[in-house]
Amino acid sequence: MRKLAILTAVLLWCAIVIAQTAKAPESVTEVNLSIPKPGMEQQFEQGRKRHSDFHRAQNDTWTVLVYQVATGDHAGSYVSVQPGRSWKDFDSRAAFDKLDAADVAKNMGTYSTSGPRVFLVYRPDLSLTKEGPPARMATVTHFYVMPEHIREFEDGIKGVNAAIQKTNYPAKPSRWYQLVSGAEGPQYVLVTDRTAWADLEPPAQRLDEALGADGAQALAAVRRATKHTYTDVVEFRPDLSYIPAAAAK
């Protein structure tokens, strides 16, 4: 009996350890780029609206947020974002995807070309803000990181965040995502909410000056680990998006 009790205690302890150390399911975001053909922007938008009607008719439970790119190489293009999924969700999506692809071809294929399909995972451990409703605008900054400096980069982000919270630096709501597939990597994406173009005006004090010695050192580590960056401004298009009735409540 004593051996059985010891074995039971050990198994219970192992179960507790596993439960405490198990990772929460990743929040996966699928991103697709659509590039309207010259002079067909209006036709594309009308097709995009019809495609939202298709999602509605199918009683689709997935949210599709559409943004228009306002700056950079893809200015004038549209980005559709399906946030907050788990990896297994995509396995159960196969039948719907066939119908979806046919409707995309029918309503938007004539007026646009497709860009890459990209998957990102949300990094709450690096983010200052939780995922939530879309802001009116956002700056989207891509950090292309040297593979051998990934740990330095992530630790630097955490150090910068700690300094921001300690010094009450007026940082905008922002979230970090990590590229999984579909583009050049290692890549991290910082999405920062904006209320208007005027909201892009930086604070009077530079970040590395405001965060103190530790924060400046962490910011320097982020810069050392980064090969280059690229930033776009995107504008949320609720008229082109599809938000299920249950999610909109």
PDB file of C-alpha atoms in Angstrom:
ATOM      1  CA  MET A   1       0.000   0.000   0.000  1.00  0.00           C
ATOM      2  CA  ARG A   2       2.829   2.352   0.892  1.00  0.00           C
ATOM      3  CA  LYS A   3       4.479   1.811  -2.526  1.00  0.00           C
ATOM      4  CA  LEU A   4       1.153   2.431  -4.240  1.00  0.00           C
ATOM      5  CA  ALA A   5       0.683   5.641  -2.269  1.00  0.00           C
ATOM      6  CA  ILE A   6       4.182   6.827  -3.193  1.00  0.00           C
ATOM      7  CA  LEU A   7       3.600   5.990  -6.865  1.00  0.00           C
ATOM      8  CA  THR A   8       0.260   7.811  -6.826  1.00  0.00           C
ATOM      9  CA  ALA A   9       1.903  10.862  -5.250  1.00  0.00           C
ATOM     10  CA  VAL A  10       4.670  10.866  -7.857  1.00  0.00           C
ATOM     11  CA  LEU A  11       2.177  10.600 -10.740  1.00  0.00           C
ATOM     12  CA  LEU A  12       0.072  13.391  -9.270  1.00  0.00           C
ATOM     13  CA  TRP A  13       3.165  15.587  -8.901  1.00  0.00           C
ATOM     14  CA  CYS A  14       4.130  14.903 -12.526  1.00  0.00           C
ATOM     15  CA  ALA A  15       0.632  15.815 -13.692  1.00  0.00           C
ATOM     16  CA  ILE A  16       0.813  19.102 -11.778  1.00  0.00           C
ATOM     17  CA  VAL A  17       4.215  19.945 -13.260  1.00  0.00           C
ATOM     18  CA  ILE A  18       3.010  19.173 -16.795  1.00  0.00           C
ATOM     19  CA  ALA A  19      -0.100  21.303 -16.300  1.00  0.00           C
ATOM     20  CA  GLN A  20       1.976  24.199 -14.989  1.00  0.00           C
ATOM     21  CA  THR A  21       4.555  24.051 -17.784  1.00  0.00           C
ATOM     22  CA  ALA A  22       2.262  23.294 -20.732  1.00  0.00           C
ATOM     23  CA  LYS A  23       2.140  26.118 -23.246  1.00  0.00           C
ATOM     24  CA  ALA A  24      -1.151  27.828 -23.954  1.00  0.00           C
ATOM     25  CA  PRO A  25      -2.397  27.272 -27.511  1.00  0.00           C
ATOM     26  CA  GLU A  26      -0.825  29.713 -29.942  1.00  0.00           C
ATOM     27  CA  SER A  27      -2.957  32.495 -31.377  1.00  0.00           C
ATOM     28  CA  VAL A  28      -2.407  32.201 -35.124  1.00  0.00           C
ATOM     29  CA  THR A  29      -3.133  34.941 -37.653  1.00  0.00           C
ATOM     30  CA  GLU A  30      -3.440  34.291 -41.387  1.00  0.00           C
ATOM     31  CA  VAL A  31      -2.611  37.255 -43.629  1.00  0.00           C
ATOM     32  CA  ASN A  32      -3.357  37.528 -47.354  1.00  0.00           C
ATOM     33  CA  LEU A  33      -2.413  40.360 -49.721  1.00  0.00           C
ATOM     34  CA  SER A  34      -4.589  41.377 -52.684  1.00  0.00           C
ATOM     35  CA  ILE A  35      -3.271  43.803 -55.297  1.00  0.00           C
ATOM     36  CA  PRO A  36      -5.942  45.488 -57.449  1.00  0.00           C
ATOM     37  CA  LYS A  37      -5.183  45.736 -61.146  1.00  0.00           C
ATOM     38  CA  PRO A  38      -4.633  49.313 -62.397  1.00  0.00           C
ATOM     39  CA  GLY A  39      -7.892  51.216 -62.611  1.00  0.00           C
ATOM     40  CA  MET A  40      -9.922  48.402 -61.010  1.00  0.00           C
ATOM     41  CA  GLU A  41      -9.850  49.456 -57.366  1.00  0.00           C
ATOM     42  CA  GLN A  42     -13.590  50.200 -57.279  1.00  0.00           C
ATOM     43  CA  GLN A  43     -14.490  46.889 -58.913  1.00  0.00           C
ATOM     44  CA  PHE A  44     -12.237  45.070 -56.468  1.00  0.00           C
ATOM     45  CA  GLU A  45     -13.905  46.706 -53.471  1.00  0.00           C
ATOM     46  CA  GLN A  46     -17.356  45.780 -54.749  1.00  0.00           C
ATOM     47  CA  GLY A  47     -16.145  42.201 -55.230  1.00  0.00           C
ATOM     48  CA  ARG A  48     -14.681  42.220 -51.726  1.00  0.00           C
ATOM     49  CA  LYS A  49     -18.084  43.231 -50.341  1.00  0.00           C
ATOM     50  CA  ARG A  50     -19.788  40.431 -52.283  1.00  0.00           C
ATOM     51  CA  HIS A  51     -17.251  38.017 -50.848  1.00  0.00           C
ATOM     52  CA  SER A  52     -18.182  39.185 -47.334  1.00  0.00           C
ATOM     53  CA  ASP A  53     -21.771  38.416 -48.252  1.00  0.00           C
ATOM     54  CA  PHE A  54     -20.608  34.911 -49.172  1.00  0.00           C
ATOM     55  CA  HIS A  55     -19.097  34.484 -45.672  1.00  0.00           C
ATOM     56  CA  ARG A  56     -22.350  35.746 -44.193  1.00  0.00           C
ATOM     57  CA  ALA A  57     -24.453  33.358 -46.255  1.00  0.00           C
ATOM     58  CA  GLN A  58     -22.251  30.470 -45.107  1.00  0.00           C
ATOM     59  CA  ASN A  59     -22.712  31.514 -41.456  1.00  0.00           C
ATOM     60  CA  ASP A  60     -18.942  31.623 -41.210  1.00  0.00           C
ATOM     61  CA  THR A  61     -17.691  31.949 -37.631  1.00  0.00           C
ATOM     62  CA  TRP A  62     -14.251  33.303 -38.581  1.00  0.00           C
ATOM     63  CA  THR A  63     -13.556  37.035 -38.499  1.00  0.00           C
ATOM     64  CA  VAL A  64     -11.958  38.551 -41.617  1.00  0.00           C
ATOM     65  CA  LEU A  65     -10.517  42.035 -41.079  1.00  0.00           C
ATOM     66  CA  VAL A  66      -9.567  44.008 -44.191  1.00  0.00           C
ATOM     67  CA  TYR A  67      -6.991  46.798 -44.218  1.00  0.00           C
ATOM     68  CA  GLN A  68      -5.915  49.104 -47.029  1.00  0.00           C
ATOM     69  CA  VAL A  69      -2.181  49.724 -47.253  1.00  0.00           C
ATOM     70  CA  ALA A  70      -1.518  53.482 -47.293  1.00  0.00           C
ATOM     71  CA  THR A  71       2.276  53.647 -47.654  1.00  0.00           C
ATOM     72  CA  GLY A  72       5.253  51.722 -48.983  1.00  0.00           C
ATOM     73  CA  ASP A  73       5.753  49.239 -51.799  1.00  0.00           C
ATOM     74  CA  HIS A  74       2.212  47.858 -51.495  1.00  0.00           C
ATOM     75  CA  ALA A  75       0.344  51.172 -51.152  1.00  0.00           C
ATOM     76  CA  GLY A  76      -3.160  50.790 -52.554  1.00  0.00           C
ATOM     77  CA  SER A  77      -3.242  47.060 -51.886  1.00  0.00           C
ATOM     78  CA  TYR A  78      -5.541  45.311 -49.425  1.00  0.00           C
ATOM     79  CA  VAL A  79      -4.638  42.962 -46.595  1.00  0.00           C
ATOM     80  CA  SER A  80      -7.145  40.457 -45.217  1.00  0.00           C
ATOM     81  CA  VAL A  81      -6.426  39.184 -41.720  1.00  0.00           C
ATOM     82  CA  GLN A  82      -7.990  36.202 -39.970  1.00  0.00           C
ATOM     83  CA  PRO A  83      -6.851  36.528 -36.343  1.00  0.00           C
ATOM     84  CA  GLY A  84      -7.084  34.487 -33.188  1.00  0.00           C
ATOM     85  CA  ARG A  85      -7.093  30.961 -34.611  1.00  0.00           C
ATOM     86  CA  SER A  86      -5.447  27.749 -33.409  1.00  0.00           C
ATOM     87  CA  TRP A  87      -3.440  25.553 -35.771  1.00  0.00           C
ATOM     88  CA  LYS A  88      -6.007  22.764 -35.630  1.00  0.00           C
ATOM     89  CA  ASP A  89      -8.680  25.212 -36.822  1.00  0.00           C
ATOM     90  CA  PHE A  90      -7.089  25.169 -40.263  1.00  0.00           C
ATOM     91  CA  ASP A  91      -7.425  21.379 -40.504  1.00  0.00           C
ATOM     92  CA  SER A  92     -11.197  21.647 -40.075  1.00  0.00           C
ATOM     93  CA  ARG A  93     -11.342  24.463 -42.636  1.00  0.00           C
ATOM     94  CA  ALA A  94     -10.505  22.402 -45.748  1.00  0.00           C
ATOM     95  CA  ALA A  95     -14.043  21.982 -47.093  1.00  0.00           C
ATOM     96  CA  PHE A  96     -14.891  25.647 -46.555  1.00  0.00           C
ATOM     97  CA  ASP A  97     -11.610  26.743 -48.153  1.00  0.00           C
ATOM     98  CA  LYS A  98     -12.612  25.124 -51.449  1.00  0.00           C
ATOM     99  CA  LEU A  99     -15.861  27.077 -51.529  1.00  0.00           C
ATOM    100  CA  ASP A 100     -14.046  30.207 -50.402  1.00  0.00           C
ATOM    101  CA  ALA A 101     -11.399  29.980 -53.139  1.00  0.00           C
ATOM    102  CA  ALA A 102     -14.083  29.610 -55.797  1.00  0.00           C
ATOM    103  CA  ASP A 103     -15.916  32.685 -54.534  1.00  0.00           C
ATOM    104  CA  VAL A 104     -12.688  34.706 -54.349  1.00  0.00           C
ATOM    105  CA  ALA A 105     -11.977  33.825 -57.983  1.00  0.00           C
ATOM    106  CA  LYS A 106     -15.537  34.724 -58.971  1.00  0.00           C
ATOM    107  CA  ASN A 107     -15.790  38.070 -57.194  1.00  0.00           C
ATOM    108  CA  MET A 108     -12.208  39.365 -56.987  1.00  0.00           C
ATOM    109  CA  GLY A 109     -10.053  37.305 -59.328  1.00  0.00           C
ATOM    110  CA  THR A 110     -10.778  39.426 -62.406  1.00  0.00           C
ATOM    111  CA  TYR A 111      -9.838  42.640 -60.630  1.00  0.00           C
ATOM    112  CA  SER A 112      -6.754  41.695 -58.627  1.00  0.00           C
ATOM    113  CA  THR A 113      -3.681  39.544 -58.244  1.00  0.00           C
ATOM    114  CA  SER A 114      -2.850  37.706 -55.056  1.00  0.00           C
ATOM    115  CA  GLY A 115       0.224  38.201 -52.937  1.00  0.00           C
ATOM    116  CA  PRO A 116       1.729  35.769 -50.446  1.00  0.00           C
ATOM    117  CA  ARG A 117      -0.202  33.859 -47.801  1.00  0.00           C
ATOM    118  CA  VAL A 118       1.526  34.421 -44.466  1.00  0.00           C
ATOM    119  CA  PHE A 119       1.082  32.921 -41.002  1.00  0.00           C
ATOM    120  CA  LEU A 120       2.040  34.755 -37.826  1.00  0.00           C
ATOM    121  CA  VAL A 121       1.731  33.854 -34.145  1.00  0.00           C
ATOM    122  CA  TYR A 122       0.912  36.413 -31.497  1.00  0.00           C
ATOM    123  CA  ARG A 123       3.633  36.862 -28.864  1.00  0.00           C
ATOM    124  CA  PRO A 124       1.927  37.988 -25.641  1.00  0.00           C
ATOM    125  CA  ASP A 125       5.232  37.695 -23.775  1.00  0.00           C
ATOM    126  CA  LEU A 126       6.659  40.475 -25.951  1.00  0.00           C
ATOM    127  CA  SER A 127       3.543  42.644 -26.246  1.00  0.00           C
ATOM    128  CA  LEU A 128       2.390  45.648 -24.253  1.00  0.00           C
ATOM    129  CA  THR A 129      -1.244  45.175 -25.282  1.00  0.00           C
ATOM    130  CA  LYS A 130      -3.539  42.181 -25.696  1.00  0.00           C
ATOM    131  CA  GLU A 131      -5.171  41.337 -29.006  1.00  0.00           C
ATOM    132  CA  GLY A 132      -8.464  43.161 -29.387  1.00  0.00           C
ATOM    133  CA  PRO A 133     -10.737  45.112 -31.723  1.00  0.00           C
ATOM    134  CA  PRO A 134      -8.975  46.750 -34.677  1.00  0.00           C
ATOM    135  CA  ALA A 135      -7.885  50.372 -34.404  1.00  0.00           C
ATOM    136  CA  ARG A 136      -8.735  52.915 -37.113  1.00  0.00           C
ATOM    137  CA  MET A 137      -5.132  52.815 -38.325  1.00  0.00           C
ATOM    138  CA  ALA A 138      -1.900  51.030 -37.477  1.00  0.00           C
ATOM    139  CA  THR A 139       1.781  51.146 -38.217  1.00  0.00           C
ATOM    140  CA  VAL A 140       3.138  47.710 -39.096  1.00  0.00           C
ATOM    141  CA  THR A 141       6.899  47.390 -38.650  1.00  0.00           C
ATOM    142  CA  HIS A 142       8.728  44.270 -39.827  1.00  0.00           C
ATOM    143  CA  PHE A 143      11.957  43.428 -37.998  1.00  0.00           C
ATOM    144  CA  TYR A 144      14.259  41.090 -39.932  1.00  0.00           C
ATOM    145  CA  VAL A 145      16.438  39.497 -37.272  1.00  0.00           C
ATOM    146  CA  MET A 146      19.794  37.757 -37.556  1.00  0.00           C
ATOM    147  CA  PRO A 147      19.196  34.067 -36.716  1.00  0.00           C
ATOM    148  CA  GLU A 148      22.065  33.900 -34.263  1.00  0.00           C
ATOM    149  CA  HIS A 149      20.652  36.871 -32.321  1.00  0.00           C
ATOM    150  CA  ILE A 150      17.019  35.832 -31.843  1.00  0.00           C
ATOM    151  CA  ARG A 151      17.439  35.388 -28.084  1.00  0.00           C
ATOM    152  CA  GLU A 152      19.160  38.764 -27.787  1.00  0.00           C
ATOM    153  CA  PHE A 153      16.351  40.381 -29.783  1.00  0.00           C
ATOM    154  CA  GLU A 154      13.563  38.918 -27.645  1.00  0.00           C
ATOM    155  CA  ASP A 155      15.327  39.702 -24.384  1.00  0.00           C
ATOM    156  CA  GLY A 156      15.882  43.248 -25.641  1.00  0.00           C
ATOM    157  CA  ILE A 157      12.167  43.683 -26.396  1.00  0.00           C
ATOM    158  CA  LYS A 158      11.299  42.492 -22.899  1.00  0.00           C
ATOM    159  CA  GLY A 159      13.833  44.927 -21.430  1.00  0.00           C
ATOM    160  CA  VAL A 160      12.397  47.828 -23.427  1.00  0.00           C
ATOM    161  CA  ASN A 161       8.862  46.932 -22.292  1.00  0.00           C
ATOM    162  CA  ALA A 162       9.971  46.822 -18.655  1.00  0.00           C
ATOM    163  CA  ALA A 163      11.554  50.253 -19.009  1.00  0.00           C
ATOM    164  CA  ILE A 164       8.442  51.669 -20.698  1.00  0.00           C
ATOM    165  CA  GLN A 165       6.257  50.454 -17.838  1.00  0.00           C
ATOM    166  CA  LYS A 166       8.714  51.704 -15.231  1.00  0.00           C
ATOM    167  CA  THR A 167       9.098  55.193 -16.703  1.00  0.00           C
ATOM    168  CA  ASN A 168       5.500  55.608 -17.931  1.00  0.00           C
ATOM    169  CA  TYR A 169       6.780  56.458 -21.387  1.00  0.00           C
ATOM    170  CA  PRO A 170       3.713  57.329 -23.555  1.00  0.00           C
ATOM    171  CA  ALA A 171       3.909  54.259 -25.776  1.00  0.00           C
ATOM    172  CA  LYS A 172       0.973  53.494 -28.063  1.00  0.00           C
ATOM    173  CA  PRO A 173      -0.952  50.204 -27.724  1.00  0.00           C
ATOM    174  CA  SER A 174       1.097  47.600 -29.578  1.00  0.00           C
ATOM    175  CA  ARG A 175       1.406  43.859 -30.162  1.00  0.00           C
ATOM    176  CA  TRP A 176       4.230  41.654 -31.380  1.00  0.00           C
ATOM    177  CA  TYR A 177       3.835  38.772 -33.838  1.00  0.00           C
ATOM    178  CA  GLN A 178       6.386  36.235 -35.045  1.00  0.00           C
ATOM    179  CA  LEU A 179       6.484  34.940 -38.606  1.00  0.00           C
ATOM    180  CA  VAL A 180       5.944  31.198 -38.953  1.00  0.00           C
ATOM    181  CA  SER A 181       5.615  30.750 -42.704  1.00  0.00           C
ATOM    182  CA  GLY A 182       5.231  32.633 -45.970  1.00  0.00           C
ATOM    183  CA  ALA A 183       7.963  35.295 -45.993  1.00  0.00           C
ATOM    184  CA  GLU A 184      11.594  36.059 -45.220  1.00  0.00           C
ATOM    185  CA  GLY A 185      12.637  35.227 -41.682  1.00  0.00           C
ATOM    186  CA  PRO A 186      13.435  35.238 -38.879  1.00  0.00           C
ATOM    187  CA  GLN A 187      10.914  38.060 -38.792  1.00  0.00           C
ATOM    188  CA  TYR A 188       8.981  39.779 -36.032  1.00  0.00           C
ATOM    189  CA  VAL A 189       6.116  42.180 -36.690  1.00  0.00           C
ATOM    190  CA  LEU A 190       5.169  45.073 -34.407  1.00  0.00           C
ATOM    191  CA  VAL A 191       1.606  46.353 -34.885  1.00  0.00           C
ATOM    192  CA  THR A 192       1.017  49.727 -33.228  1.00  0.00           C
ATOM    193  CA  ASP A 193      -2.473  51.220 -33.006  1.00  0.00           C
ATOM    194  CA  ARG A 194      -3.069  54.752 -34.306  1.00  0.00           C
ATOM    195  CA  THR A 195      -6.156  56.947 -34.068  1.00  0.00           C
ATOM    196  CA  ALA A 196      -5.278  59.248 -37.001  1.00  0.00           C
ATOM    197  CA  TRP A 197      -2.314  60.409 -39.082  1.00  0.00           C
ATOM    198  CA  ALA A 198      -1.506  62.974 -36.391  1.00  0.00           C
ATOM    199  CA  ASP A 199      -1.009  60.060 -34.006  1.00  0.00           C
ATOM    200  CA  LEU A 200       2.192  59.175 -35.889  1.00  0.00           C
ATOM    201  CA  GLU A 201       3.871  62.246 -34.383  1.00  0.00           C
ATOM    202  CA  PRO A 202       6.585  60.888 -32.043  1.00  0.00           C
ATOM    203  CA  PRO A 203       6.784  61.986 -28.399  1.00  0.00           C
ATOM    204  CA  ALA A 204       8.958  64.985 -27.661  1.00  0.00           C
ATOM    205  CA  GLN A 205      11.574  62.839 -25.922  1.00  0.00           C
ATOM    206  CA  ARG A 206      13.423  60.125 -27.829  1.00  0.00           C
ATOM    207  CA  LEU A 207      12.790  56.574 -26.668  1.00  0.00           C
ATOM    208  CA  ASP A 208      16.405  55.747 -25.788  1.00  0.00           C
ATOM    209  CA  GLU A 209      16.663  58.999 -23.813  1.00  0.00           C
ATOM    210  CA  ALA A 210      13.427  58.429 -21.910  1.00  0.00           C
ATOM    211  CA  LEU A 211      13.971  54.844 -20.787  1.00  0.00           C
ATOM    212  CA  GLY A 212      17.049  55.265 -18.644  1.00  0.00           C
ATOM    213  CA  ALA A 213      20.288  53.280 -18.802  1.00  0.00           C
ATOM    214  CA  ASP A 214      18.721  49.807 -18.662  1.00  0.00           C
ATOM    215  CA  GLY A 215      16.084  50.633 -21.256  1.00  0.00           C
ATOM    216  CA  ALA A 216      18.617  52.218 -23.590  1.00  0.00           C
ATOM    217  CA  GLN A 217      20.823  49.138 -23.268  1.00  0.00           C
ATOM    218  CA  ALA A 218      17.883  46.860 -24.102  1.00  0.00           C
ATOM    219  CA  LEU A 219      16.977  49.019 -27.109  1.00  0.00           C
ATOM    220  CA  ALA A 220      20.573  48.843 -28.310  1.00  0.00           C
ATOM    221  CA  ALA A 221      20.402  45.034 -28.116  1.00  0.00           C
ATOM    222  CA  VAL A 222      17.273  45.040 -30.301  1.00  0.00           C
ATOM    223  CA  ARG A 223      19.042  47.205 -32.865  1.00  0.00           C
ATOM    224  CA  ARG A 224      22.165  45.013 -32.881  1.00  0.00           C
ATOM    225  CA  ALA A 225      20.077  41.893 -33.509  1.00  0.00           C
ATOM    226  CA  THR A 226      18.114  43.462 -36.380  1.00  0.00           C
ATOM    227  CA  LYS A 227      19.350  43.343 -39.986  1.00  0.00           C
ATOM    228  CA  HIS A 228      16.794  45.853 -41.245  1.00  0.00           C
ATOM    229  CA  THR A 229      13.248  47.053 -40.715  1.00  0.00           C
ATOM    230  CA  TYR A 230      10.334  47.996 -42.950  1.00  0.00           C
ATOM    231  CA  THR A 231       7.231  49.963 -41.937  1.00  0.00           C
ATOM    232  CA  ASP A 232       3.803  50.416 -43.540  1.00  0.00           C
ATOM    233  CA  VAL A 233       0.749  52.351 -42.453  1.00  0.00           C
ATOM    234  CA  VAL A 234      -2.546  50.492 -42.866  1.00  0.00           C
ATOM    235  CA  GLU A 235      -6.108  51.759 -42.523  1.00  0.00           C
ATOM    236  CA  PHE A 236      -8.912  49.524 -41.281  1.00  0.00           C
ATOM    237  CA  ARG A 237     -11.778  49.084 -43.745  1.00  0.00           C
ATOM    238  CA  PRO A 238     -14.842  47.945 -41.767  1.00  0.00           C
ATOM    239  CA  ASP A 239     -16.974  48.247 -44.908  1.00  0.00           C
ATOM    240  CA  LEU A 240     -14.912  45.506 -46.564  1.00  0.00           C
ATOM    241  CA  SER A 241     -14.488  43.314 -43.478  1.00  0.00           C
ATOM    242  CA  TYR A 242     -16.563  40.399 -42.266  1.00  0.00           C
ATOM    243  CA  ILE A 243     -17.270  40.121 -38.541  1.00  0.00           C
ATOM    244  CA  PRO A 244     -19.676  37.335 -37.468  1.00  0.00           C
ATOM    245  CA  ALA A 245     -22.730  38.523 -35.584  1.00  0.00           C
ATOM    246  CA  ALA A 246     -21.648  36.685 -32.435  1.00  0.00           C
ATOM    247  CA  ALA A 247     -18.206  38.338 -32.489  1.00  0.00           C
ATOM    248  CA  ALA A 248     -19.658  41.800 -33.118  1.00  0.00           C
ATOM    249  CA  LYS A 249     -21.730  41.766 -29.912  1.00  0.00           C
TER     250      LYS A 249
END
